[in-house]
Amino acid sequence: GDLWDVSRQLGTIAPLFRSFEMSAPTAYLPVEAGFPEVYFVSESTDNNSSNYSTAKTPSQRVSVTAYKFLLHQMWSGEMEEDSIIAFVPFLRAQAAKSLAYYMDSAILNGDTTNSASSINDSSDPADTKHFLAFDGLRHAALVDNTANLHNNAGPVTLNTFKELRTDMRDETRFVDWGHPVNRNELVFIADPATADGIEMLDDVINAKLMSGNNADLLNGQVASILGHPVIRTFAQKKALATGFVHNSTGNDYGQLTAVNTTGGVVGWRRRVKIETERIPATDQSRIVYSLRMGFGRFTPTGA
């Protein structure tokens, strides 16, 4: 439990989303797909007048499937005896950092494309890569709906954030994801280099001078732009001009992902389970961390 709490505190992306306990390997969540139309009608004056027309409230459902993630480590008796630090507590501390990073990365970088067409790897990724579990936030704009992909073609400016918000309008359902009532529901996620540049924007510096820099509330938050948090994370990589990440070269361009956190949900079928074992025959020990997690993204169609 302590390890689970620590990993959640270290995370920057996963804790932003609502989570729920899954009662089955796949859960189905109802989502709105629009609202009912209001009709202009006349007064009913006839005996047994015809009923007014009825209006449906459109709804759909989104599935969340739990996938297994695992961390398996082994070490010798000598490693524990000869270490200059307390070795097992060190492993647990590093495991907490690992869980926080990879859960953030899975949600941000998820792409089930197990080939060189992956948004995360220009070669066929290993079948055990964490991002293969489900499609995540970057996939939504880079693949699912490329109208939500914006090529800035230059340094980040205040207008960059405005254009990203504009791209988040759902004209069909009359939902403006980019302008939520609760400003903290819209979050901008930046790679560290881009975040450094955002911190030095005149608009950010002036806002911090006026607010006394008391707006840094989220883990990893570096600024507040147009009233919305900007957070930095290594889970967001620099990329090619296409937004895809090459496995070795050409990742020269910063990335900024805008997300309304009410548009996603994290499902837990198994919170972190820790099992340890001593193996006398080889004078080794092992520790296994495992969890089952799913991520669901809102779509009006329920797809």
Short mmCIF file of C-alpha atoms in Angstrom, two decimals:
data_model
loop_
_atom_site.label_atom_id
_atom_site.label_comp_id
_atom_site.label_asym_id
_atom_site.label_seq_id
_atom_site.Cartn_x
_atom_site.Cartn_y
_atom_site.Cartn_z
CA GLY A 1 0.00 0.00 0.00
CA ASP A 2 2.79 2.42 0.84
CA LEU A 3 4.52 1.73 -2.47
CA TRP A 4 1.24 2.26 -4.33
CA ASP A 5 0.68 5.61 -2.61
CA VAL A 6 4.22 6.76 -3.36
CA SER A 7 3.99 5.82 -7.05
CA ARG A 8 0.72 7.72 -7.38
CA GLN A 9 2.25 10.78 -5.74
CA LEU A 10 5.22 10.65 -8.13
CA GLY A 11 3.00 10.39 -11.20
CA THR A 12 2.12 13.46 -13.26
CA ILE A 13 -0.44 12.17 -15.79
CA ALA A 14 -2.23 9.10 -14.41
CA PRO A 15 -3.39 10.86 -11.20
CA LEU A 16 -5.16 13.53 -13.30
CA PHE A 17 -7.81 11.08 -14.48
CA ARG A 18 -10.79 9.66 -12.64
CA SER A 19 -10.22 6.02 -11.72
CA PHE A 20 -12.51 3.17 -10.80
CA GLU A 21 -12.24 -0.44 -9.64
CA MET A 22 -13.07 -2.93 -12.39
CA SER A 23 -15.32 -5.83 -11.40
CA ALA A 24 -14.47 -7.75 -14.59
CA PRO A 25 -11.59 -7.86 -17.10
CA THR A 26 -13.59 -5.56 -19.39
CA ALA A 27 -15.88 -2.84 -18.08
CA TYR A 28 -18.38 -0.78 -20.05
CA LEU A 29 -18.98 2.84 -19.11
CA PRO A 30 -21.99 4.85 -20.34
CA VAL A 31 -21.11 8.13 -22.04
CA GLU A 32 -23.18 10.92 -23.51
CA ALA A 33 -23.37 11.16 -27.28
CA GLY A 34 -25.37 14.37 -27.46
CA PHE A 35 -28.33 16.00 -25.77
CA PRO A 36 -32.04 15.96 -26.71
CA GLU A 37 -33.41 18.57 -29.09
CA VAL A 38 -35.93 21.04 -27.70
CA TYR A 39 -38.96 21.56 -30.01
CA PHE A 40 -41.05 24.65 -30.65
CA VAL A 41 -44.72 23.57 -30.30
CA SER A 42 -48.20 25.05 -30.20
CA GLU A 43 -50.82 24.81 -27.45
CA SER A 44 -52.85 21.58 -27.25
CA THR A 45 -56.50 22.60 -27.63
CA ASP A 46 -58.28 19.59 -29.16
CA ASN A 47 -59.90 16.82 -27.14
CA ASN A 48 -57.46 13.89 -27.14
CA SER A 49 -54.80 16.01 -28.82
CA SER A 50 -51.89 14.15 -30.31
CA ASN A 51 -48.88 13.80 -28.04
CA TYR A 52 -46.00 16.13 -28.64
CA SER A 53 -43.06 14.50 -30.41
CA THR A 54 -40.62 12.74 -28.11
CA ALA A 55 -36.89 13.47 -28.08
CA LYS A 56 -34.20 10.89 -27.45
CA THR A 57 -31.17 11.52 -25.27
CA PRO A 58 -28.32 9.93 -27.26
CA SER A 59 -25.90 7.75 -25.28
CA GLN A 60 -23.25 5.16 -25.98
CA ARG A 61 -20.76 3.12 -24.02
CA VAL A 62 -16.97 2.94 -23.96
CA SER A 63 -15.13 -0.24 -23.01
CA VAL A 64 -12.16 -0.35 -20.65
CA THR A 65 -10.06 -3.53 -20.74
CA ALA A 66 -7.49 -4.36 -18.07
CA TYR A 67 -3.98 -5.24 -19.24
CA LYS A 68 -1.19 -6.71 -17.16
CA PHE A 69 2.02 -4.84 -16.39
CA LEU A 70 4.87 -6.53 -14.52
CA LEU A 71 8.28 -5.76 -13.04
CA HIS A 72 10.45 -8.78 -12.15
CA GLN A 73 13.85 -8.43 -10.44
CA MET A 74 16.39 -10.89 -9.01
CA TRP A 75 19.56 -10.35 -6.98
CA SER A 76 22.18 -12.43 -5.24
CA GLY A 77 22.96 -12.74 -1.55
CA GLU A 78 26.29 -11.04 -2.18
CA MET A 79 24.58 -8.06 -3.80
CA GLU A 80 22.54 -7.47 -0.67
CA GLU A 81 25.44 -8.13 1.73
CA ASP A 82 28.05 -6.03 -0.07
CA SER A 83 25.90 -3.08 -1.13
CA ILE A 84 26.93 0.24 0.39
CA ILE A 85 23.25 1.19 0.64
CA ALA A 86 20.24 -0.68 2.01
CA PHE A 87 19.62 -2.65 -1.15
CA VAL A 88 16.00 -3.81 -0.81
CA PRO A 89 14.68 -0.35 0.20
CA PHE A 90 16.61 1.00 -2.80
CA LEU A 91 14.83 -1.47 -5.08
CA ARG A 92 11.44 -0.48 -3.67
CA ALA A 93 12.15 3.23 -4.10
CA GLN A 94 13.22 2.71 -7.70
CA ALA A 95 10.17 0.52 -8.33
CA ALA A 96 7.90 3.34 -7.16
CA LYS A 97 9.56 5.73 -9.63
CA SER A 98 9.29 3.13 -12.37
CA LEU A 99 5.59 2.48 -11.77
CA ALA A 100 4.84 6.21 -11.78
CA TYR A 101 6.73 6.81 -15.04
CA TYR A 102 5.43 3.81 -17.00
CA MET A 103 1.79 4.29 -16.01
CA ASP A 104 2.05 7.93 -17.13
CA SER A 105 3.75 6.85 -20.34
CA ALA A 106 1.18 4.15 -21.12
CA ILE A 107 -1.67 6.66 -20.86
CA LEU A 108 0.16 9.30 -22.91
CA ASN A 109 1.95 7.14 -25.49
CA GLY A 110 -0.26 4.07 -25.80
CA ASP A 111 -0.38 2.63 -29.33
CA THR A 112 -1.40 -0.95 -30.07
CA THR A 113 0.32 -0.80 -33.48
CA ASN A 114 3.03 -3.46 -33.08
CA SER A 115 5.08 -2.48 -36.12
CA ALA A 116 7.36 0.21 -37.52
CA SER A 117 4.22 2.36 -37.91
CA SER A 118 4.06 2.88 -34.14
CA ILE A 119 3.94 6.47 -32.94
CA ASN A 120 6.68 5.54 -30.44
CA ASP A 121 9.22 3.56 -32.47
CA SER A 122 10.38 3.65 -36.09
CA SER A 123 11.23 -0.06 -35.92
CA ASP A 124 9.06 -3.00 -34.87
CA PRO A 125 8.90 -2.57 -31.06
CA ALA A 126 9.50 -5.51 -28.72
CA ASP A 127 6.26 -7.31 -27.93
CA THR A 128 6.68 -6.49 -24.22
CA LYS A 129 6.76 -2.68 -24.61
CA HIS A 130 4.34 -1.08 -22.16
CA PHE A 131 2.79 1.26 -24.74
CA LEU A 132 1.34 -1.67 -26.74
CA ALA A 133 -1.43 -2.29 -24.19
CA PHE A 134 -3.94 0.32 -25.40
CA ASP A 135 -4.23 3.52 -27.45
CA GLY A 136 -3.48 6.66 -25.44
CA LEU A 137 -3.65 10.44 -25.64
CA ARG A 138 -1.08 11.16 -28.37
CA HIS A 139 -2.63 8.45 -30.55
CA ALA A 140 -5.94 10.33 -30.45
CA ALA A 141 -4.47 13.29 -32.35
CA LEU A 142 -1.65 11.66 -34.33
CA VAL A 143 -3.74 8.78 -35.73
CA ASP A 144 -7.42 8.70 -34.72
CA ASN A 145 -8.30 12.29 -35.64
CA THR A 146 -5.49 14.14 -37.39
CA ALA A 147 -7.61 17.31 -37.42
CA ASN A 148 -6.49 17.58 -33.79
CA LEU A 149 -2.81 17.60 -34.85
CA HIS A 150 -1.31 21.08 -35.05
CA ASN A 151 2.09 21.76 -36.62
CA ASN A 152 3.43 24.83 -34.89
CA ALA A 153 6.30 25.30 -37.38
CA GLY A 154 8.22 27.44 -34.92
CA PRO A 155 8.72 28.27 -31.25
CA VAL A 156 5.87 27.90 -28.79
CA THR A 157 3.89 31.10 -28.27
CA LEU A 158 0.71 32.01 -26.44
CA ASN A 159 -1.11 31.54 -29.75
CA THR A 160 0.00 27.87 -29.80
CA PHE A 161 -2.14 27.18 -26.75
CA LYS A 162 -5.07 29.12 -28.19
CA GLU A 163 -4.98 27.06 -31.39
CA LEU A 164 -4.85 23.78 -29.46
CA ARG A 165 -7.91 24.82 -27.48
CA THR A 166 -9.72 25.73 -30.68
CA ASP A 167 -9.04 22.25 -32.08
CA MET A 168 -10.84 20.73 -29.09
CA ARG A 169 -14.36 21.88 -30.06
CA ASP A 170 -16.92 19.15 -30.75
CA GLU A 171 -19.28 20.94 -33.14
CA THR A 172 -21.63 17.94 -33.43
CA ARG A 173 -22.32 17.57 -29.73
CA PHE A 174 -21.83 21.25 -28.80
CA VAL A 175 -19.08 20.40 -26.31
CA ASP A 176 -16.07 22.69 -25.97
CA TRP A 177 -13.41 20.48 -24.37
CA GLY A 178 -10.85 23.28 -24.66
CA HIS A 179 -12.80 25.73 -22.48
CA PRO A 180 -14.01 23.80 -19.42
CA VAL A 181 -15.81 25.51 -16.54
CA ASN A 182 -13.18 24.05 -14.21
CA ARG A 183 -9.97 25.39 -15.72
CA ASN A 184 -7.83 22.64 -14.13
CA GLU A 185 -9.63 20.01 -16.23
CA LEU A 186 -7.68 21.18 -19.30
CA VAL A 187 -3.99 20.33 -18.99
CA PHE A 188 -1.06 20.91 -21.34
CA ILE A 189 1.62 18.17 -21.22
CA ALA A 190 5.10 19.12 -22.46
CA ASP A 191 8.45 17.40 -22.88
CA PRO A 192 11.11 18.88 -20.55
CA ALA A 193 12.82 20.99 -23.25
CA THR A 194 9.54 22.50 -24.41
CA ALA A 195 8.51 23.08 -20.80
CA ASP A 196 11.73 25.04 -20.25
CA GLY A 197 10.84 27.26 -23.20
CA ILE A 198 7.29 27.79 -21.95
CA GLU A 199 8.62 28.85 -18.55
CA MET A 200 10.49 31.71 -20.24
CA LEU A 201 7.56 33.08 -22.24
CA ASP A 202 6.93 36.72 -21.34
CA ASP A 203 3.28 35.89 -20.62
CA VAL A 204 4.30 33.23 -18.10
CA ILE A 205 6.94 35.37 -16.40
CA ASN A 206 4.51 38.29 -16.05
CA ALA A 207 1.81 36.01 -14.68
CA LYS A 208 4.20 34.53 -12.12
CA LEU A 209 5.32 37.98 -11.05
CA MET A 210 1.70 38.99 -10.48
CA SER A 211 0.65 35.75 -8.74
CA GLY A 212 3.81 35.26 -6.71
CA ASN A 213 4.30 31.90 -8.46
CA ASN A 214 1.67 30.32 -6.25
CA ALA A 215 -0.11 28.58 -9.11
CA ASP A 216 2.18 25.52 -9.27
CA LEU A 217 -0.25 23.01 -7.80
CA LEU A 218 0.07 19.88 -9.93
CA ASN A 219 3.05 17.55 -9.76
CA GLY A 220 5.46 18.69 -12.47
CA GLN A 221 3.60 21.94 -13.15
CA VAL A 222 5.83 24.68 -14.57
CA ALA A 223 3.30 27.31 -15.55
CA SER A 224 -0.33 28.26 -15.96
CA ILE A 225 -1.30 29.29 -19.49
CA LEU A 226 -4.67 30.94 -20.10
CA GLY A 227 -5.60 29.64 -16.66
CA HIS A 228 -4.70 26.01 -17.41
CA PRO A 229 -1.80 23.98 -15.92
CA VAL A 230 1.28 23.13 -17.97
CA ILE A 231 3.11 20.07 -16.68
CA ARG A 232 6.46 18.62 -17.71
CA THR A 233 7.25 14.93 -17.94
CA PHE A 234 9.88 12.69 -19.47
CA ALA A 235 7.00 10.52 -20.68
CA GLN A 236 6.46 13.15 -23.39
CA LYS A 237 9.32 12.72 -25.87
CA LYS A 238 10.78 15.05 -28.44
CA ALA A 239 9.78 13.78 -31.86
CA LEU A 240 10.04 13.97 -35.62
CA ALA A 241 8.19 16.76 -37.43
CA THR A 242 5.26 14.34 -37.77
CA GLY A 243 4.90 13.94 -34.00
CA PHE A 244 6.03 10.30 -34.25
CA VAL A 245 9.11 9.32 -32.24
CA HIS A 246 12.08 7.75 -34.06
CA ASN A 247 13.85 4.98 -32.16
CA SER A 248 17.25 6.66 -32.52
CA THR A 249 17.59 9.89 -34.56
CA GLY A 250 15.76 12.98 -35.75
CA ASN A 251 13.75 13.62 -32.60
CA ASP A 252 14.40 17.36 -32.72
CA TYR A 253 10.92 18.77 -32.23
CA GLY A 254 9.13 19.47 -28.97
CA GLN A 255 5.65 18.14 -28.32
CA LEU A 256 2.74 19.66 -26.45
CA THR A 257 -0.36 17.58 -25.74
CA ALA A 258 -3.59 19.25 -24.66
CA VAL A 259 -6.08 17.04 -22.86
CA ASN A 260 -9.35 17.51 -21.03
CA THR A 261 -9.02 15.04 -18.16
CA THR A 262 -12.78 14.40 -18.01
CA GLY A 263 -12.41 12.71 -21.41
CA GLY A 264 -10.53 9.70 -20.03
CA VAL A 265 -10.77 7.19 -17.20
CA VAL A 266 -8.34 4.74 -15.62
CA GLY A 267 -9.63 1.32 -14.61
CA TRP A 268 -7.92 -0.91 -12.03
CA ARG A 269 -8.52 -4.65 -12.02
CA ARG A 270 -5.46 -5.23 -9.80
CA ARG A 271 -3.63 -2.52 -7.90
CA VAL A 272 0.09 -3.11 -7.42
CA LYS A 273 0.68 -6.59 -6.01
CA ILE A 274 4.12 -7.30 -4.55
CA GLU A 275 5.48 -10.81 -4.03
CA THR A 276 8.96 -11.74 -2.81
CA GLU A 277 10.72 -15.08 -2.78
CA ARG A 278 14.00 -16.42 -1.42
CA ILE A 279 15.69 -19.10 -3.60
CA PRO A 280 18.18 -20.99 -1.35
CA ALA A 281 19.44 -23.29 -4.12
CA THR A 282 20.97 -20.35 -6.01
CA ASP A 283 21.42 -17.96 -3.07
CA GLN A 284 19.18 -15.42 -4.81
CA SER A 285 16.07 -13.44 -4.05
CA ARG A 286 13.36 -12.22 -6.35
CA ILE A 287 10.64 -9.59 -6.19
CA VAL A 288 7.71 -9.28 -8.59
CA TYR A 289 5.44 -6.26 -8.93
CA SER A 290 2.30 -6.75 -11.01
CA LEU A 291 -0.81 -4.75 -11.79
CA ARG A 292 -3.73 -4.79 -14.21
CA MET A 293 -4.82 -1.46 -15.60
CA GLY A 294 -6.96 -0.19 -18.44
CA PHE A 295 -7.55 3.22 -19.99
CA GLY A 296 -10.74 4.39 -21.65
CA ARG A 297 -11.01 7.48 -23.85
CA PHE A 298 -14.22 9.31 -24.59
CA THR A 299 -15.60 9.16 -28.13
CA PRO A 300 -19.10 10.35 -29.10
CA THR A 301 -19.68 7.10 -31.01
CA GLY A 302 -18.70 4.89 -28.08
CA ALA A 303 -16.06 3.21 -30.26
#
